[in-house]
């Protein structure tokens, strides 16, 4: 076994003495060493209960003849980091999480890993590490939060952001907002809609890296503790059978994940994380291929933040990720032969999966939309691509043409919204928020949710080289590439320019003459940096690639 390098032979007596200082018996030392990567933190509601999950995992490991070693991973709460300088660190934390797991697993010669994530960047960071290390690995998350109840309606974290818009629009007062904020997040777990955290946890099932139920069993259900014990036992089986992440996460599995993504309308952030995961597994990624899958995959779930969408607990009770995958396999839209951490194929492990509520998981014959939930846009504003969550719109054939209002950074546009400067027909351009320009592609739920709360989400478009939250809806287009900091066309747009968004044609076009575009390119000067970053952000800014490559670091040769 891999861990023999630190525990076998006379030359490893010093190493064994340190292991015995941990209280390990000779039998425990002889067993496979299983790393338990726990992203517990007291600052993040999605992670506050992960000590209990980790203990259940370790019980499962010990029960199947393994020796667990728990170690930590950091976790940023996107909600708490939102709207201030802290959001520069959210996406950037993904690379640090992957690196730290690589260090711990390699320095201590671990035989396998159980990864315990919950929130946004922790899930993909751990998946990147699993593919990079390619030792047996399994995922068990903290699970989704239950929805809140307010004024007779189910509400989520994003409802509070939209509530801010209602207050600014004088539709409600601060006392009403105070009541709303006290009801929106009633339990531990990742926020209750199909936002980024839950999107990525559901994708662990679609990729085959987690046991069924991981994406949707609510955080507070004891069933999740049972799943954690089963995951702990299963990792020892994966080690015995030498089933590794790169045997599971193949090109077919990545395609399956994208198809699932389209069927349920996941967060736009998945289009950042999947290419970064694929890069770690040496799997080719083609952004243009996403549209081809969107065209052929009906959207059969409508989940929050879509207007009137269901919450994650509804999806759980309706049949979960398994119910969705089973319908897609039966229709020939998924590769059922893809291997999973269950030790069998997707088709084998889902043969008995069922849909118990066709209002939540619709049949493919009666979808919410004939097309998938996400779409990649190109055109002269985004030559290398941009992404929109079309499943959160009323129509997948929508066209929006309007007048640009240009802002350098999130703070400037937020102030403009609060002043009432944004009107129907505007196309709000938020730039210098890309991977390098931000740095870190700050996630901007505040502007989009405030506009939604004002009732403008269908009448105003937003375009950015940064990111919008998985909780965003409306004409919100992110990841515009190349970004402004690299001289992309978005850097040349001026207030007053006409812009056209055409979902059917998958384009964002800039409706000025070619001569004027060339003239602006000739006279364009690089924007002076507003701040010189230090520490990790400075290193991140130097190493990060374009959003079109998943905003991942270039791999070392």
Coordinates of C-alpha atoms in Angstrom, one line a residue:
X1 CA 0.0 0.0 0.0
X2 CA 1.1 3.6 -0.6
X3 CA 1.5 4.3 3.2
X4 CA 4.0 1.5 3.5
X5 CA 6.7 4.1 2.7
X6 CA 6.2 5.6 6.1
X7 CA 5.5 2.4 8.2
X8 CA 7.3 -0.7 6.9
X9 CA 10.8 -1.9 7.5
X10 CA 13.5 -1.2 10.1
X11 CA 14.3 2.2 8.6
X12 CA 10.8 3.4 9.4
X13 CA 11.0 2.7 13.2
X14 CA 11.1 6.5 13.8
X15 CA 8.0 7.0 11.7
X16 CA 6.2 4.2 13.6
X17 CA 7.2 5.8 16.9
X18 CA 5.4 9.0 15.8
X19 CA 2.4 7.0 14.7
X20 CA 2.3 5.4 18.1
X21 CA 2.5 8.8 19.7
X22 CA -0.9 9.4 18.1
X23 CA -2.2 6.4 20.0
X24 CA -2.2 4.0 17.1
X25 CA -1.9 0.2 17.7
X26 CA 0.2 -2.0 15.5
X27 CA -3.0 -3.3 13.8
X28 CA -4.1 0.3 13.0
X29 CA -0.7 1.1 11.6
X30 CA -0.9 -2.0 9.4
X31 CA -4.3 -0.9 7.9
X32 CA -4.7 1.5 5.0
X33 CA -4.3 5.1 6.0
X34 CA -7.5 7.1 4.9
X35 CA -7.4 10.8 4.9
X36 CA -10.6 12.5 6.0
X37 CA -10.5 16.1 4.7
X38 CA -12.9 18.0 6.9
X39 CA -13.8 21.6 5.8
X40 CA -15.5 22.3 9.2
X41 CA -15.6 25.9 10.3
X42 CA -17.6 27.8 12.8
X43 CA -18.1 30.7 10.3
X44 CA -20.0 28.9 7.6
X45 CA -23.6 27.6 8.1
X46 CA -23.0 24.9 5.4
X47 CA -20.0 23.6 7.4
X48 CA -20.9 24.1 11.0
X49 CA -22.1 20.5 11.4
X50 CA -19.3 18.8 9.6
X51 CA -17.6 17.5 12.8
X52 CA -20.5 15.2 13.2
X53 CA -20.3 14.1 9.5
X54 CA -16.6 13.4 9.9
X55 CA -17.1 11.3 13.0
X56 CA -19.7 9.2 11.1
X57 CA -17.2 8.8 8.2
X58 CA -14.5 7.6 10.6
X59 CA -16.9 5.1 12.1
X60 CA -17.4 3.7 8.7
X61 CA -13.7 3.6 7.9
X62 CA -12.8 1.8 11.1
X63 CA -15.7 -0.7 10.7
X64 CA -14.3 -1.8 7.3
X65 CA -10.7 -2.1 8.4
X66 CA -9.2 1.3 7.6
X67 CA -7.4 3.8 9.8
X68 CA -8.8 7.4 9.5
X69 CA -6.7 10.6 9.8
X70 CA -8.7 13.8 9.9
X71 CA -7.2 17.0 8.6
X72 CA -8.8 20.4 7.7
X73 CA -9.5 22.4 4.6
X74 CA -10.4 26.1 4.6
X75 CA -13.9 27.2 3.5
X76 CA -15.1 30.6 2.5
X77 CA -18.8 31.5 2.9
X78 CA -19.7 33.3 -0.3
X79 CA -22.7 34.9 1.4
X80 CA -20.6 36.4 4.1
X81 CA -17.9 37.4 1.7
X82 CA -20.4 39.0 -0.7
X83 CA -20.3 42.7 -1.5
X84 CA -16.9 43.6 0.0
X85 CA -13.2 42.9 -0.5
X86 CA -13.6 39.4 1.0
X87 CA -15.2 38.2 -2.2
X88 CA -11.8 38.5 -4.0
X89 CA -10.8 35.4 -2.0
X90 CA -13.7 33.1 -2.7
X91 CA -12.8 31.6 -6.1
X92 CA -9.1 32.0 -5.3
X93 CA -9.6 29.7 -2.3
X94 CA -10.4 26.8 -4.7
X95 CA -6.8 26.5 -5.9
X96 CA -5.5 26.8 -2.3
X97 CA -7.8 24.0 -1.2
X98 CA -6.6 21.7 -3.9
X99 CA -2.9 22.5 -3.2
X100 CA -3.3 22.0 0.6
X101 CA -4.9 18.6 0.1
X102 CA -2.2 17.6 -2.3
X103 CA 0.4 18.6 0.3
X104 CA -1.2 16.7 3.2
X105 CA -2.0 13.5 1.2
X106 CA 1.5 13.4 -0.4
X107 CA 3.6 14.4 2.6
X108 CA 1.9 11.6 4.7
X109 CA 1.6 9.0 2.0
X110 CA -2.2 8.5 2.4
X111 CA -3.7 5.6 0.7
X112 CA -7.2 7.2 0.0
X113 CA -9.3 10.2 0.8
X114 CA -12.8 11.0 2.0
X115 CA -13.6 14.6 1.1
X116 CA -16.2 16.4 3.3
X117 CA -17.1 19.7 1.5
X118 CA -20.3 21.6 1.5
X119 CA -20.1 25.1 0.1
X120 CA -19.2 26.7 -3.2
X121 CA -15.5 26.5 -3.9
X122 CA -14.7 23.7 -1.5
X123 CA -16.4 21.1 -3.6
X124 CA -14.5 21.7 -6.8
X125 CA -11.2 22.4 -5.0
X126 CA -11.5 18.9 -3.4
X127 CA -12.4 17.3 -6.7
X128 CA -9.4 19.0 -8.4
X129 CA -7.2 17.5 -5.6
X130 CA -8.7 14.1 -6.0
X131 CA -8.0 14.1 -9.8
X132 CA -4.5 15.4 -9.3
X133 CA -3.5 12.9 -6.7
X134 CA -5.5 10.0 -8.3
X135 CA -5.7 7.9 -5.1
X136 CA -9.1 6.4 -4.2
X137 CA -11.5 9.1 -3.1
X138 CA -15.1 9.6 -2.2
X139 CA -17.2 12.7 -1.4
X140 CA -19.8 13.2 1.3
X141 CA -21.0 16.7 1.7
X142 CA -22.8 18.5 4.5
X143 CA -26.0 18.6 2.5
X144 CA -28.5 21.4 1.7
X145 CA -30.2 23.7 4.2
X146 CA -34.0 23.5 4.6
X147 CA -35.9 26.5 3.1
X148 CA -37.3 29.2 5.4
X149 CA -40.9 30.1 5.6
X150 CA -42.1 33.7 5.5
X151 CA -45.5 35.2 4.7
X152 CA -46.8 31.8 3.6
X153 CA -43.9 31.3 1.1
X154 CA -40.8 29.1 1.0
X155 CA -37.8 31.4 1.0
X156 CA -34.0 31.1 0.6
X157 CA -30.9 33.2 1.2
X158 CA -31.4 35.0 -2.2
X159 CA -34.8 36.2 -1.0
X160 CA -33.1 38.5 1.4
X161 CA -31.0 40.1 -1.3
X162 CA -34.1 40.6 -3.3
X163 CA -35.8 42.0 -0.2
X164 CA -33.1 44.8 -0.2
X165 CA -34.3 45.8 -3.6
X166 CA -37.9 46.0 -2.4
X167 CA -36.8 48.3 0.5
X168 CA -34.9 50.5 -1.9
X169 CA -37.9 50.6 -4.2
X170 CA -40.0 51.7 -1.2
X171 CA -42.2 48.6 -1.5
X172 CA -41.3 47.5 2.0
X173 CA -39.6 49.0 5.1
X174 CA -36.6 48.0 7.2
X175 CA -38.8 46.3 9.9
X176 CA -40.2 43.9 7.2
X177 CA -36.6 43.2 6.1
X178 CA -35.6 42.4 9.7
X179 CA -38.3 39.8 9.9
X180 CA -37.3 38.3 6.5
X181 CA -33.6 38.0 7.5
X182 CA -34.6 36.1 10.6
X183 CA -36.5 33.4 8.6
X184 CA -34.4 32.9 5.4
X185 CA -31.7 30.5 6.7
X186 CA -33.3 28.3 9.4
X187 CA -30.9 25.4 9.6
X188 CA -27.3 24.4 8.9
X189 CA -26.4 23.3 5.4
X190 CA -25.7 24.9 2.0
X191 CA -28.3 27.5 1.0
X192 CA -31.5 25.9 0.0
X193 CA -31.7 26.6 -3.8
X194 CA -29.8 25.2 -6.8
X195 CA -27.1 27.7 -6.1
X196 CA -23.4 26.9 -6.6
X197 CA -22.8 24.8 -3.5
X198 CA -25.8 22.5 -4.1
X199 CA -25.1 22.4 -7.9
X200 CA -21.6 21.1 -7.3
X201 CA -22.7 18.6 -4.6
X202 CA -25.3 17.3 -7.0
X203 CA -22.6 17.0 -9.7
X204 CA -20.5 14.8 -7.4
X205 CA -23.2 12.2 -8.0
X206 CA -23.5 12.9 -11.7
X207 CA -19.7 12.5 -12.0
X208 CA -19.8 9.3 -10.0
X209 CA -17.6 10.6 -7.1
X210 CA -20.3 10.3 -4.4
X211 CA -22.9 7.8 -3.3
X212 CA -26.6 8.4 -4.3
X213 CA -28.2 11.0 -2.0
X214 CA -25.1 13.2 -1.5
X215 CA -26.5 16.1 -3.4
X216 CA -29.9 16.4 -1.9
X217 CA -30.4 14.7 1.5
X218 CA -31.0 17.7 3.8
X219 CA -28.2 18.6 6.2
X220 CA -30.3 18.0 9.3
X221 CA -31.6 14.6 8.3
X222 CA -30.1 11.6 10.1
X223 CA -30.1 9.9 6.8
X224 CA -27.0 12.0 6.0
X225 CA -25.1 10.5 8.9
X226 CA -25.9 7.0 7.6
X227 CA -24.6 8.1 4.2
X228 CA -21.5 9.3 5.8
X229 CA -20.9 6.0 7.5
X230 CA -21.5 4.2 4.2
X231 CA -19.1 6.5 2.5
X232 CA -16.5 5.8 5.1
X233 CA -16.9 2.0 4.6
X234 CA -17.0 2.4 0.8
X235 CA -13.6 4.2 0.6
X236 CA -11.9 1.2 2.1
X237 CA -13.6 -1.0 -0.6
X238 CA -12.4 1.5 -3.3
X239 CA -8.9 1.1 -1.9
X240 CA -9.0 -2.6 -2.0
X241 CA -10.3 -2.6 -5.5
X242 CA -7.9 0.1 -6.6
X243 CA -10.7 2.2 -8.1
X244 CA -9.3 5.7 -8.6
X245 CA -10.8 9.1 -9.5
X246 CA -9.3 9.1 -13.0
X247 CA -11.1 5.8 -13.7
X248 CA -14.4 7.5 -12.7
X249 CA -14.0 11.1 -13.9
X250 CA -13.5 10.5 -17.6
X251 CA -14.6 12.4 -20.7
X252 CA -17.8 10.5 -20.6
X253 CA -18.4 11.4 -16.9
X254 CA -17.7 15.1 -17.6
X255 CA -20.2 15.0 -20.4
X256 CA -22.7 13.3 -18.1
X257 CA -22.2 16.1 -15.6
X258 CA -22.9 18.7 -18.2
X259 CA -26.1 16.9 -19.4
X260 CA -27.3 16.7 -15.8
X261 CA -26.5 20.4 -15.3
X262 CA -28.6 21.2 -18.3
X263 CA -31.5 19.1 -17.1
X264 CA -31.8 20.8 -13.7
X265 CA -30.5 24.3 -14.4
X266 CA -27.4 24.4 -12.2
X267 CA -25.4 27.5 -11.3
X268 CA -23.4 29.2 -14.0
X269 CA -20.3 28.6 -11.8
X270 CA -20.3 25.0 -12.8
X271 CA -18.9 26.2 -16.2
X272 CA -15.9 27.5 -14.2
X273 CA -15.4 24.4 -12.1
X274 CA -15.9 21.6 -14.6
X275 CA -13.0 22.8 -16.9
X276 CA -10.8 23.2 -13.9
X277 CA -11.6 19.6 -12.8
X278 CA -11.1 18.3 -16.3
X279 CA -7.7 19.9 -16.5
X280 CA -6.6 18.0 -13.4
X281 CA -7.6 14.8 -15.1
X282 CA -6.0 15.6 -18.4
X283 CA -9.5 15.6 -20.0
X284 CA -10.2 17.9 -23.0
X285 CA -12.7 20.6 -22.4
X286 CA -14.6 22.4 -25.2
X287 CA -16.7 25.4 -24.1
X288 CA -18.6 25.3 -27.4
X289 CA -19.7 21.7 -26.8
X290 CA -21.8 22.9 -23.8
X291 CA -24.3 24.5 -26.2
X292 CA -24.6 21.3 -28.3
X293 CA -25.6 19.5 -25.1
X294 CA -28.0 22.3 -24.1
X295 CA -29.7 22.0 -27.4
X296 CA -30.5 18.3 -26.9
X297 CA -31.2 18.2 -23.2
X298 CA -34.6 19.3 -22.0
X299 CA -34.8 21.1 -18.6
X300 CA -36.9 18.9 -16.4
X301 CA -36.4 20.7 -13.0
X302 CA -37.2 24.3 -12.2
X303 CA -35.3 25.1 -9.0
X304 CA -34.8 28.3 -7.0
X305 CA -33.5 30.9 -7.9
X306 CA -35.8 30.5 -11.0
X307 CA -39.1 32.3 -10.3
X308 CA -41.5 29.9 -8.7
X309 CA -38.7 27.2 -8.6
X310 CA -38.6 24.4 -6.1
X311 CA -36.0 24.1 -3.3
X312 CA -33.5 21.3 -2.8
X313 CA -35.6 19.5 -0.2
X314 CA -38.3 19.2 -2.9
X315 CA -35.8 17.6 -5.3
X316 CA -34.8 15.2 -2.5
X317 CA -38.4 14.0 -1.9
X318 CA -39.1 13.8 -5.6
X319 CA -36.3 11.3 -6.2
X320 CA -33.1 13.3 -6.0
X321 CA -30.2 13.3 -8.4
X322 CA -30.8 9.6 -9.0
X323 CA -34.3 10.2 -10.3
X324 CA -33.1 12.8 -12.8
X325 CA -30.1 10.7 -13.9
X326 CA -32.3 7.6 -14.3
X327 CA -34.6 9.5 -16.7
X328 CA -31.7 10.8 -18.7
X329 CA -30.1 7.3 -18.9
X330 CA -33.4 5.7 -20.0
X331 CA -33.7 8.4 -22.8
X332 CA -30.1 7.7 -24.0
X333 CA -28.9 11.1 -23.0
X334 CA -26.4 9.9 -20.5
X335 CA -23.6 7.3 -20.7
X336 CA -24.8 4.7 -18.2
X337 CA -21.6 2.7 -18.5
X338 CA -19.6 5.3 -16.6
X339 CA -18.0 3.9 -13.4
X340 CA -19.0 5.3 -10.0
X341 CA -17.6 5.1 -6.4
X342 CA -20.3 2.4 -5.8
X343 CA -17.9 0.1 -7.7
X344 CA -20.5 -0.3 -10.5
X345 CA -21.7 1.7 -13.4
X346 CA -24.2 4.6 -13.2
X347 CA -26.8 2.4 -15.0
X348 CA -26.4 -0.5 -12.6
X349 CA -26.6 1.6 -9.4
X350 CA -29.6 3.6 -10.7
X351 CA -31.7 0.7 -12.0
X352 CA -34.2 1.0 -9.2
X353 CA -34.3 4.8 -9.0
X354 CA -37.7 6.4 -9.3
X355 CA -39.3 9.8 -9.6
X356 CA -42.0 10.2 -7.0
X357 CA -43.2 13.7 -7.9
X358 CA -43.5 14.6 -11.5
X359 CA -44.2 18.2 -10.7
X360 CA -40.6 18.6 -9.4
X361 CA -38.9 16.2 -11.8
X362 CA -40.9 16.4 -14.9
X363 CA -40.9 13.6 -17.6
X364 CA -38.8 14.4 -20.6
X365 CA -42.0 14.4 -22.7
X366 CA -43.2 17.5 -20.7
X367 CA -40.2 19.5 -19.8
X368 CA -40.1 23.1 -18.5
X369 CA -38.0 23.9 -21.6
X370 CA -36.8 21.9 -24.6
X371 CA -33.3 23.3 -24.0
X372 CA -31.0 23.0 -21.1
X373 CA -30.6 25.5 -18.2
X374 CA -27.3 27.1 -19.3
X375 CA -26.1 28.6 -22.5
X376 CA -22.7 29.8 -23.7
X377 CA -22.8 33.1 -25.6
X378 CA -20.1 34.3 -28.1
X379 CA -20.0 37.3 -30.4
X380 CA -17.8 40.4 -30.6
X381 CA -18.3 41.2 -26.9
X382 CA -17.2 37.8 -25.8
X383 CA -15.0 36.1 -28.5
X384 CA -13.9 33.4 -26.1
X385 CA -17.4 32.9 -24.5
X386 CA -19.7 34.0 -21.7
X387 CA -22.4 32.2 -19.8
X388 CA -26.1 32.8 -18.9
X389 CA -28.5 30.7 -16.8
X390 CA -31.3 30.7 -19.4
X391 CA -33.3 28.3 -17.2
X392 CA -34.0 31.3 -14.8
X393 CA -35.5 33.3 -17.7
X394 CA -39.0 33.1 -19.2
X395 CA -37.8 32.1 -22.7
X396 CA -34.8 30.3 -24.1
X397 CA -35.2 32.2 -27.4
X398 CA -35.2 35.7 -25.8
X399 CA -33.6 38.7 -27.4
X400 CA -32.6 41.8 -25.4
X401 CA -31.4 44.9 -27.0
X402 CA -30.5 48.0 -25.0
X403 CA -28.1 50.8 -24.2
X404 CA -24.9 50.2 -22.3
X405 CA -24.2 51.7 -18.9
X406 CA -20.6 51.0 -18.1
X407 CA -19.1 50.6 -14.6
X408 CA -15.6 49.6 -13.5
X409 CA -16.3 47.3 -10.6
X410 CA -19.2 46.1 -8.4
X411 CA -19.2 49.0 -6.0
X412 CA -19.8 51.6 -8.7
X413 CA -22.8 49.7 -10.1
X414 CA -24.3 49.1 -6.7
X415 CA -24.2 52.8 -5.9
X416 CA -25.9 53.5 -9.3
X417 CA -28.7 51.0 -8.6
X418 CA -29.4 52.6 -5.2
X419 CA -29.4 56.1 -6.8
X420 CA -32.0 54.9 -9.3
X421 CA -29.7 55.4 -12.3
X422 CA -30.6 52.0 -13.9
X423 CA -33.7 52.0 -16.0
X424 CA -35.6 49.6 -18.2
X425 CA -33.8 48.9 -21.4
X426 CA -30.3 49.4 -19.9
X427 CA -27.5 46.9 -20.4
X428 CA -25.3 47.2 -17.3
X429 CA -21.6 46.4 -18.1
X430 CA -19.5 45.6 -15.0
X431 CA -15.9 45.1 -15.9
X432 CA -12.4 44.7 -14.3
X433 CA -13.9 41.9 -12.2
X434 CA -12.4 39.0 -14.1
X435 CA -9.9 36.4 -12.8
X436 CA -6.9 38.8 -13.1
X437 CA -8.8 42.1 -13.1
X438 CA -10.6 41.5 -9.9
X439 CA -8.7 39.6 -9.1
X440 CA -10.8 36.5 -8.3
X441 CA -14.0 37.1 -10.2
X442 CA -16.1 38.5 -7.4
X443 CA -19.5 37.0 -7.3
X444 CA -22.1 39.7 -7.6
X445 CA -25.5 38.7 -6.1
X446 CA -26.1 42.1 -4.6
X447 CA -26.7 44.0 -7.9
X448 CA -28.7 41.3 -9.6
X449 CA -30.9 40.5 -6.6
X450 CA -31.5 44.2 -5.9
X451 CA -32.7 44.7 -9.4
X452 CA -34.9 41.6 -9.1
X453 CA -36.4 43.0 -5.9
X454 CA -37.1 46.2 -7.8
X455 CA -38.9 44.2 -10.4
X456 CA -36.3 45.0 -13.1
X457 CA -34.7 41.6 -13.6
X458 CA -36.5 41.0 -16.9
X459 CA -36.1 44.6 -18.2
X460 CA -32.4 45.2 -17.4
X461 CA -29.5 43.0 -18.6
X462 CA -26.1 42.7 -16.8
X463 CA -22.9 41.7 -18.5
X464 CA -19.6 41.2 -16.6
X465 CA -16.2 39.6 -16.9
X466 CA -16.6 38.6 -13.3
X467 CA -19.2 36.2 -11.9
X468 CA -22.8 36.3 -10.8
X469 CA -24.0 34.2 -7.9
X470 CA -25.6 30.8 -8.4
X471 CA -28.6 32.6 -6.8
X472 CA -28.8 35.1 -9.6
X473 CA -31.7 35.2 -12.2
X474 CA -32.7 37.4 -15.1
X475 CA -30.5 38.6 -18.0
X476 CA -27.3 38.2 -16.1
X477 CA -24.3 37.1 -18.2
X478 CA -21.0 36.3 -16.6
X479 CA -17.5 35.1 -17.4
X480 CA -17.1 37.4 -20.5
X481 CA -13.8 36.4 -22.0
X482 CA -11.3 37.8 -22.7
X483 CA -11.7 40.0 -19.6
X484 CA -11.1 43.7 -19.6
X485 CA -7.8 43.5 -17.8
X486 CA -6.4 41.5 -20.7
X487 CA -7.7 44.0 -23.3
X488 CA -10.9 42.1 -24.1
X489 CA -13.6 44.0 -26.1
X490 CA -15.5 44.6 -22.9
X491 CA -12.8 47.1 -22.0
X492 CA -13.7 49.3 -25.0
X493 CA -17.5 49.5 -24.5
X494 CA -18.7 53.0 -23.6
X495 CA -21.9 54.2 -21.9
X496 CA -24.4 54.8 -24.7
X497 CA -23.3 52.0 -27.0
X498 CA -26.0 49.7 -28.2
X499 CA -25.7 46.0 -27.3
X500 CA -27.8 43.0 -28.3
X501 CA -28.2 39.6 -26.5
X502 CA -29.7 36.9 -28.6
X503 CA -30.1 33.5 -26.8
X504 CA -31.3 31.7 -29.9
X505 CA -28.2 32.7 -31.8
X506 CA -25.9 32.3 -28.7
X507 CA -24.5 35.8 -29.2
X508 CA -23.7 39.1 -27.5
X509 CA -23.1 41.7 -30.1
X510 CA -21.8 45.3 -29.9
X511 CA -23.8 47.4 -32.3
X512 CA -21.3 50.0 -33.4
X513 CA -19.3 50.3 -36.6
X514 CA -16.2 48.3 -37.2
X515 CA -14.3 51.6 -37.8
X516 CA -15.3 52.9 -34.4
X517 CA -14.3 49.6 -32.7
X518 CA -10.9 49.8 -34.4
X519 CA -10.5 53.5 -33.4
X520 CA -11.2 52.6 -29.8
X521 CA -8.7 49.8 -29.9
X522 CA -6.1 52.1 -31.2
X523 CA -6.6 54.7 -28.5
X524 CA -7.3 52.3 -25.7
X525 CA -4.9 52.6 -22.8
X526 CA -4.5 50.0 -20.1
X527 CA -6.5 51.0 -17.1
X528 CA -4.4 52.0 -14.2
X529 CA -4.6 49.6 -11.3
X530 CA -6.7 50.9 -8.4
X531 CA -4.8 48.7 -5.9
X532 CA -1.6 46.7 -5.9
X533 CA -2.4 43.4 -4.3
X534 CA 0.0 41.6 -1.9
X535 CA 0.1 38.2 -0.4
X536 CA -1.9 35.4 -1.9
X537 CA -4.0 37.6 -4.2
X538 CA -0.9 38.9 -5.8
X539 CA 0.3 35.3 -6.5
X540 CA -3.2 34.4 -7.7
X541 CA -3.4 37.3 -10.1
X542 CA -0.1 36.2 -11.7
X543 CA -1.0 32.6 -12.1
X544 CA -4.7 32.5 -13.0
X545 CA -5.9 31.7 -16.5
X546 CA -9.0 33.0 -18.3
X547 CA -12.5 32.2 -17.3
X548 CA -12.7 30.3 -20.6
X549 CA -10.2 27.8 -19.0
X550 CA -12.1 27.7 -15.7
X551 CA -10.0 30.4 -14.1
X552 CA -7.6 27.6 -13.1
X553 CA -3.9 27.9 -12.6
X554 CA -1.8 26.7 -15.5
X555 CA -0.6 23.2 -14.7
X556 CA 3.1 22.8 -13.9
X557 CA 5.0 20.7 -16.3

